[in-house]
PDB file of C-alpha atoms in Angstrom:
ATOM      1  CA  MET A   1       8.636 -53.257  26.109  1.00 89.00           C
ATOM      2  CA  GLN A   2       6.164 -50.384  26.082  1.00 92.00           C
ATOM      3  CA  LYS A   3       3.760 -50.157  23.159  1.00 92.00           C
ATOM      4  CA  PRO A   4       5.222 -47.769  20.526  1.00 91.00           C
ATOM      5  CA  ASP A   5       3.426 -44.509  19.864  1.00 93.00           C
ATOM      6  CA  PHE A   6       2.976 -44.624  16.086  1.00 94.00           C
ATOM      7  CA  ASN A   7       1.851 -41.661  13.992  1.00 95.00           C
ATOM      8  CA  ILE A   8      -0.821 -43.254  11.779  1.00 96.00           C
ATOM      9  CA  GLU A   9      -1.033 -40.232   9.489  1.00 97.00           C
ATOM     10  CA  GLU A  10       2.675 -40.526   8.692  1.00 95.00           C
ATOM     11  CA  VAL A  11       2.394 -44.308   8.286  1.00 96.00           C
ATOM     12  CA  ASN A  12      -0.445 -43.871   5.785  1.00 97.00           C
ATOM     13  CA  LYS A  13       1.438 -41.104   3.998  1.00 96.00           C
ATOM     14  CA  ILE A  14       4.601 -43.120   3.421  1.00 96.00           C
ATOM     15  CA  ILE A  15       2.778 -46.312   2.384  1.00 97.00           C
ATOM     16  CA  ARG A  16       0.480 -44.502  -0.061  1.00 97.00           C
ATOM     17  CA  GLY A  17       3.228 -42.171  -1.251  1.00 96.00           C
ATOM     18  CA  ARG A  18       5.818 -44.819  -2.095  1.00 97.00           C
ATOM     19  CA  ARG A  19       6.645 -44.897  -5.818  1.00 96.00           C
ATOM     20  CA  SER A  20       8.961 -46.642  -8.245  1.00 97.00           C
ATOM     21  CA  MET A  21      11.311 -44.339 -10.133  1.00 97.00           C
ATOM     22  CA  PHE A  22      13.454 -45.743 -12.906  1.00 97.00           C
ATOM     23  CA  VAL A  23      16.903 -45.197 -14.436  1.00 97.00           C
ATOM     24  CA  ALA A  24      15.709 -42.379 -16.715  1.00 97.00           C
ATOM     25  CA  GLN A  25      14.625 -40.505 -13.560  1.00 97.00           C
ATOM     26  CA  PHE A  26      17.941 -40.976 -11.735  1.00 98.00           C
ATOM     27  CA  LYS A  27      20.336 -38.164 -10.953  1.00 98.00           C
ATOM     28  CA  GLU A  28      23.699 -39.534 -11.979  1.00 97.00           C
ATOM     29  CA  ASN A  29      27.077 -39.016 -10.324  1.00 96.00           C
ATOM     30  CA  ASP A  30      25.573 -37.894  -7.011  1.00 97.00           C
ATOM     31  CA  PRO A  31      25.744 -40.930  -4.709  1.00 98.00           C
ATOM     32  CA  VAL A  32      23.415 -41.639  -1.824  1.00 98.00           C
ATOM     33  CA  ASP A  33      25.242 -41.844   1.494  1.00 98.00           C
ATOM     34  CA  ASP A  34      26.025 -45.424   2.514  1.00 98.00           C
ATOM     35  CA  SER A  35      24.428 -44.744   5.914  1.00 98.00           C
ATOM     36  CA  ILE A  36      21.015 -44.380   4.239  1.00 98.00           C
ATOM     37  CA  ILE A  37      21.486 -47.672   2.393  1.00 98.00           C
ATOM     38  CA  ALA A  38      22.458 -49.270   5.711  1.00 98.00           C
ATOM     39  CA  GLU A  39      19.269 -47.866   7.262  1.00 98.00           C
ATOM     40  CA  MET A  40      17.229 -49.360   4.405  1.00 98.00           C
ATOM     41  CA  LEU A  41      18.843 -52.744   4.967  1.00 98.00           C
ATOM     42  CA  GLU A  42      18.359 -52.520   8.723  1.00 98.00           C
ATOM     43  CA  ASN A  43      14.651 -51.860   8.157  1.00 98.00           C
ATOM     44  CA  ALA A  44      14.549 -54.780   5.717  1.00 98.00           C
ATOM     45  CA  ARG A  45      15.839 -56.960   8.558  1.00 98.00           C
ATOM     46  CA  TRP A  46      12.659 -56.243  10.524  1.00 98.00           C
ATOM     47  CA  ALA A  47      10.244 -57.702   7.972  1.00 98.00           C
ATOM     48  CA  PRO A  48       7.861 -60.431   9.178  1.00 98.00           C
ATOM     49  CA  THR A  49       9.435 -63.890   8.931  1.00 97.00           C
ATOM     50  CA  HIS A  50       7.820 -67.201   9.873  1.00 95.00           C
ATOM     51  CA  LYS A  51       9.834 -69.055  12.534  1.00 96.00           C
ATOM     52  CA  LEU A  52      12.453 -66.303  12.262  1.00 97.00           C
ATOM     53  CA  THR A  53      14.121 -67.956   9.267  1.00 97.00           C
ATOM     54  CA  GLN A  54      14.996 -64.462   7.934  1.00 98.00           C
ATOM     55  CA  PRO A  55      15.512 -65.841   4.408  1.00 98.00           C
ATOM     56  CA  TRP A  56      16.712 -62.570   2.862  1.00 98.00           C
ATOM     57  CA  GLN A  57      20.305 -61.877   1.923  1.00 98.00           C
ATOM     58  CA  PHE A  58      21.587 -58.824   0.059  1.00 98.00           C
ATOM     59  CA  ILE A  59      24.639 -57.955  -2.007  1.00 98.00           C
ATOM     60  CA  VAL A  60      25.265 -54.214  -2.384  1.00 98.00           C
ATOM     61  CA  TYR A  61      27.052 -52.861  -5.453  1.00 98.00           C
ATOM     62  CA  THR A  62      28.295 -49.276  -5.320  1.00 98.00           C
ATOM     63  CA  GLY A  63      31.248 -47.238  -6.576  1.00 98.00           C
ATOM     64  CA  GLU A  64      33.423 -49.390  -8.837  1.00 98.00           C
ATOM     65  CA  GLY A  65      31.198 -52.321  -7.873  1.00 98.00           C
ATOM     66  CA  LEU A  66      28.512 -50.897 -10.191  1.00 98.00           C
ATOM     67  CA  LYS A  67      30.902 -51.304 -13.134  1.00 98.00           C
ATOM     68  CA  THR A  68      31.677 -54.830 -11.969  1.00 98.00           C
ATOM     69  CA  PHE A  69      27.986 -55.735 -11.888  1.00 98.00           C
ATOM     70  CA  GLY A  70      27.289 -54.056 -15.247  1.00 98.00           C
ATOM     71  CA  LYS A  71      30.127 -55.901 -16.939  1.00 98.00           C
ATOM     72  CA  TYR A  72      29.043 -59.161 -15.326  1.00 98.00           C
ATOM     73  CA  GLN A  73      25.478 -59.036 -16.615  1.00 98.00           C
ATOM     74  CA  ALA A  74      26.467 -57.670 -20.038  1.00 98.00           C
ATOM     75  CA  GLU A  75      29.035 -60.409 -20.619  1.00 98.00           C
ATOM     76  CA  MET A  76      26.638 -63.079 -19.373  1.00 98.00           C
ATOM     77  CA  TYR A  77      23.982 -61.766 -21.775  1.00 98.00           C
ATOM     78  CA  LYS A  78      26.500 -62.068 -24.624  1.00 97.00           C
ATOM     79  CA  MET A  79      27.564 -65.571 -23.544  1.00 97.00           C
ATOM     80  CA  ARG A  80      23.947 -66.744 -23.320  1.00 97.00           C
ATOM     81  CA  ALA A  81      23.158 -65.388 -26.787  1.00 96.00           C
ATOM     82  CA  GLU A  82      26.098 -67.297 -28.259  1.00 96.00           C
ATOM     83  CA  LYS A  83      25.321 -70.464 -26.297  1.00 94.00           C
ATOM     84  CA  ASN A  84      21.578 -70.488 -27.046  1.00 94.00           C
ATOM     85  CA  GLY A  85      21.799 -69.215 -30.618  1.00 95.00           C
ATOM     86  CA  THR A  86      19.547 -66.259 -29.807  1.00 94.00           C
ATOM     87  CA  PRO A  87      19.969 -62.802 -31.350  1.00 94.00           C
ATOM     88  CA  PHE A  88      22.643 -60.621 -29.765  1.00 96.00           C
ATOM     89  CA  LEU A  89      21.564 -56.977 -29.590  1.00 97.00           C
ATOM     90  CA  GLU A  90      24.305 -54.415 -29.063  1.00 97.00           C
ATOM     91  CA  GLY A  91      21.787 -51.989 -27.513  1.00 97.00           C
ATOM     92  CA  THR A  92      20.760 -54.560 -24.909  1.00 97.00           C
ATOM     93  CA  TYR A  93      24.394 -55.343 -24.151  1.00 98.00           C
ATOM     94  CA  GLN A  94      25.134 -51.641 -23.662  1.00 98.00           C
ATOM     95  CA  LYS A  95      22.077 -51.202 -21.431  1.00 98.00           C
ATOM     96  CA  PHE A  96      23.198 -54.060 -19.192  1.00 98.00           C
ATOM     97  CA  LEU A  97      26.649 -52.500 -19.078  1.00 98.00           C
ATOM     98  CA  ASP A  98      25.631 -48.885 -18.432  1.00 98.00           C
ATOM     99  CA  ASN A  99      22.417 -48.876 -16.379  1.00 98.00           C
ATOM    100  CA  PRO A 100      23.957 -49.956 -13.061  1.00 98.00           C
ATOM    101  CA  GLN A 101      26.420 -47.064 -13.293  1.00 98.00           C
ATOM    102  CA  LYS A 102      23.505 -44.615 -13.480  1.00 98.00           C
ATOM    103  CA  ALA A 103      22.410 -45.723 -10.005  1.00 98.00           C
ATOM    104  CA  SER A 104      24.040 -44.898  -6.701  1.00 98.00           C
ATOM    105  CA  HIS A 105      23.604 -48.429  -5.348  1.00 98.00           C
ATOM    106  CA  VAL A 106      22.256 -51.685  -6.794  1.00 98.00           C
ATOM    107  CA  ILE A 107      21.191 -54.312  -4.269  1.00 98.00           C
ATOM    108  CA  ALA A 108      20.880 -57.965  -5.290  1.00 98.00           C
ATOM    109  CA  ILE A 109      17.957 -59.625  -3.486  1.00 98.00           C
ATOM    110  CA  LEU A 110      18.470 -63.263  -2.518  1.00 98.00           C
ATOM    111  CA  MET A 111      16.058 -65.666  -0.866  1.00 98.00           C
ATOM    112  CA  LYS A 112      17.933 -68.436   0.956  1.00 98.00           C
ATOM    113  CA  ARG A 113      15.600 -71.345   1.616  1.00 96.00           C
ATOM    114  CA  SER A 114      15.137 -72.977   5.017  1.00 94.00           C
ATOM    115  CA  GLU A 115      13.850 -76.525   5.301  1.00 91.00           C
ATOM    116  CA  GLY A 116      10.411 -77.090   6.787  1.00 92.00           C
ATOM    117  CA  ILE A 117       8.989 -73.687   5.797  1.00 94.00           C
ATOM    118  CA  PRO A 118       6.635 -73.371   2.799  1.00 96.00           C
ATOM    119  CA  LEU A 119       8.480 -71.784  -0.097  1.00 96.00           C
ATOM    120  CA  MET A 120       5.751 -69.170  -0.504  1.00 97.00           C
ATOM    121  CA  GLU A 121       6.378 -67.929   3.038  1.00 97.00           C
ATOM    122  CA  GLU A 122      10.097 -67.502   2.407  1.00 98.00           C
ATOM    123  CA  ILE A 123       9.462 -65.616  -0.831  1.00 98.00           C
ATOM    124  CA  SER A 124       6.835 -63.451   0.874  1.00 98.00           C
ATOM    125  CA  ALA A 125       9.137 -62.619   3.778  1.00 98.00           C
ATOM    126  CA  THR A 126      11.866 -61.519   1.376  1.00 98.00           C
ATOM    127  CA  ALA A 127       9.390 -59.426  -0.612  1.00 98.00           C
ATOM    128  CA  MET A 128       8.256 -57.722   2.612  1.00 98.00           C
ATOM    129  CA  ALA A 129      11.889 -56.972   3.420  1.00 98.00           C
ATOM    130  CA  VAL A 130      12.171 -55.258   0.039  1.00 98.00           C
ATOM    131  CA  GLN A 131       8.986 -53.289   0.747  1.00 98.00           C
ATOM    132  CA  ASN A 132      10.640 -51.991   3.921  1.00 98.00           C
ATOM    133  CA  MET A 133      13.578 -50.869   1.781  1.00 98.00           C
ATOM    134  CA  TYR A 134      11.177 -49.206  -0.654  1.00 98.00           C
ATOM    135  CA  LEU A 135       9.400 -47.313   2.123  1.00 98.00           C
ATOM    136  CA  THR A 136      12.673 -46.166   3.654  1.00 98.00           C
ATOM    137  CA  ALA A 137      13.980 -44.980   0.287  1.00 98.00           C
ATOM    138  CA  SER A 138      10.758 -43.036  -0.339  1.00 97.00           C
ATOM    139  CA  ALA A 139      10.906 -41.494   3.144  1.00 97.00           C
ATOM    140  CA  HIS A 140      14.344 -40.125   2.194  1.00 97.00           C
ATOM    141  CA  GLY A 141      12.970 -38.790  -1.106  1.00 97.00           C
ATOM    142  CA  LEU A 142      15.075 -41.207  -3.138  1.00 98.00           C
ATOM    143  CA  ALA A 143      14.375 -42.751  -6.512  1.00 98.00           C
ATOM    144  CA  ALA A 144      14.222 -46.544  -6.333  1.00 98.00           C
ATOM    145  CA  TYR A 145      12.801 -49.554  -8.106  1.00 98.00           C
ATOM    146  CA  TRP A 146      12.834 -53.332  -7.845  1.00 98.00           C
ATOM    147  CA  GLY A 147      13.654 -54.950 -11.179  1.00 98.00           C
ATOM    148  CA  THR A 148      13.757 -58.599 -12.232  1.00 98.00           C
ATOM    149  CA  GLY A 149      15.720 -58.207 -15.453  1.00 95.00           C
ATOM    150  CA  GLY A 150      19.205 -59.339 -16.331  1.00 95.00           C
ATOM    151  CA  PRO A 151      20.549 -62.332 -14.394  1.00 98.00           C
ATOM    152  CA  THR A 152      17.419 -62.754 -12.234  1.00 98.00           C
ATOM    153  CA  PHE A 153      16.110 -65.784 -14.142  1.00 97.00           C
ATOM    154  CA  TRP A 154      19.356 -66.922 -15.784  1.00 97.00           C
ATOM    155  CA  PRO A 155      20.277 -70.403 -14.481  1.00 97.00           C
ATOM    156  CA  GLU A 156      23.940 -69.669 -15.209  1.00 96.00           C
ATOM    157  CA  ALA A 157      23.902 -66.934 -12.535  1.00 97.00           C
ATOM    158  CA  ARG A 158      22.797 -69.169  -9.678  1.00 97.00           C
ATOM    159  CA  GLU A 159      26.243 -70.428  -8.731  1.00 97.00           C
ATOM    160  CA  ASP A 160      27.721 -66.923  -8.971  1.00 97.00           C
ATOM    161  CA  PHE A 161      25.219 -65.725  -6.354  1.00 98.00           C
ATOM    162  CA  GLY A 162      25.747 -68.747  -4.106  1.00 97.00           C
ATOM    163  CA  LEU A 163      22.289 -70.222  -4.724  1.00 98.00           C
ATOM    164  CA  GLU A 164      21.479 -73.866  -4.074  1.00 96.00           C
ATOM    165  CA  GLY A 165      18.349 -75.989  -4.160  1.00 96.00           C
ATOM    166  CA  GLU A 166      15.271 -73.812  -3.882  1.00 96.00           C
ATOM    167  CA  ASP A 167      17.205 -70.597  -3.189  1.00 98.00           C
ATOM    168  CA  ILE A 168      16.063 -67.780  -5.491  1.00 98.00           C
ATOM    169  CA  LEU A 169      17.599 -64.656  -6.956  1.00 98.00           C
ATOM    170  CA  MET A 170      14.628 -62.288  -6.649  1.00 98.00           C
ATOM    171  CA  GLY A 171      15.989 -59.374  -8.647  1.00 98.00           C
ATOM    172  CA  PHE A 172      17.804 -56.121  -8.052  1.00 98.00           C
ATOM    173  CA  PHE A 173      16.892 -52.971  -6.146  1.00 98.00           C
ATOM    174  CA  TYR A 174      18.223 -49.816  -7.794  1.00 98.00           C
ATOM    175  CA  VAL A 175      18.634 -46.663  -5.673  1.00 98.00           C
ATOM    176  CA  ALA A 176      19.630 -43.121  -6.650  1.00 98.00           C
ATOM    177  CA  LYS A 177      18.816 -39.512  -5.984  1.00 98.00           C
ATOM    178  CA  PRO A 178      15.992 -38.350  -8.268  1.00 98.00           C
ATOM    179  CA  ALA A 179      16.787 -36.019 -11.151  1.00 97.00           C
ATOM    180  CA  THR A 180      13.624 -33.999 -10.503  1.00 94.00           C
ATOM    181  CA  GLU A 181      11.623 -32.719  -7.553  1.00 93.00           C
ATOM    182  CA  ASN A 182       8.426 -34.018  -9.161  1.00 93.00           C
ATOM    183  CA  TRP A 183       7.070 -37.135  -7.482  1.00 94.00           C
ATOM    184  CA  PRO A 184       5.230 -39.693  -9.657  1.00 93.00           C
ATOM    185  CA  GLU A 185       1.460 -39.879  -9.387  1.00 93.00           C
ATOM    186  CA  GLY A 186       0.011 -43.087  -8.014  1.00 94.00           C
ATOM    187  CA  LYS A 187      -2.885 -45.118  -9.413  1.00 94.00           C
ATOM    188  CA  ARG A 188      -4.786 -48.013  -7.888  1.00 95.00           C
ATOM    189  CA  ASP A 189      -8.144 -49.721  -8.460  1.00 96.00           C
ATOM    190  CA  SER A 190     -10.862 -48.885  -5.971  1.00 96.00           C
ATOM    191  CA  LEU A 191     -10.976 -50.883  -2.749  1.00 96.00           C
ATOM    192  CA  ASP A 192     -14.469 -52.129  -3.633  1.00 95.00           C
ATOM    193  CA  GLU A 193     -13.030 -53.989  -6.640  1.00 96.00           C
ATOM    194  CA  LYS A 194     -10.530 -55.868  -4.492  1.00 97.00           C
ATOM    195  CA  VAL A 195     -12.281 -56.604  -1.180  1.00 97.00           C
ATOM    196  CA  ALA A 196     -15.233 -58.720  -0.128  1.00 96.00           C
ATOM    197  CA  TRP A 197     -16.649 -58.412   3.411  1.00 96.00           C
ATOM    198  CA  ILE A 198     -18.434 -61.389   4.980  1.00 98.00           C
ATOM    199  CA  ARG A 199     -20.306 -60.443   8.123  1.00 98.00           C
ATOM    200  CA  GLU A 200     -22.420 -63.493   8.846  1.00 97.00           C
TER     201      GLU A 200
END
């Protein structure tokens, strides 16, 4: 295979220009084409993965599936409140119910563990797959964010998502068209605060 001819300026631009945009910034009722979501997932597939374990798996909710997911997490929130004796908040229930329907697609992010590979490497590989999705979404000018709310850390959800052993539900990736042409400003600490060089 011949060495690819990358455009470093464009690579830098997309990496430094990637942003999270949240539900309040979504344009509702204007779905993203499934082919773009498929491209995001195809790019996710090319993330680095030690020993090619490819630990990522994804479940895509769209169309009526967004209502299914919203109802699922809302009802589980209600069940957990009753079971654990914690306060039930109607506003939280409604948010769980409604927010997925404000997106075009919601993608559940699963890490399926392989034996013999450090857990950190499997988690990192899955996170890099999500970064590839992020970059692809930004390149298309889409609003997207990776959230770890709702069922992410609820033990009761593990079986529903087919998780066993050290498998992990790593959250949900929301995608939509943005409601505005304005792109969020980025902010990072200076490189000097984060890097040490050792030359001898």
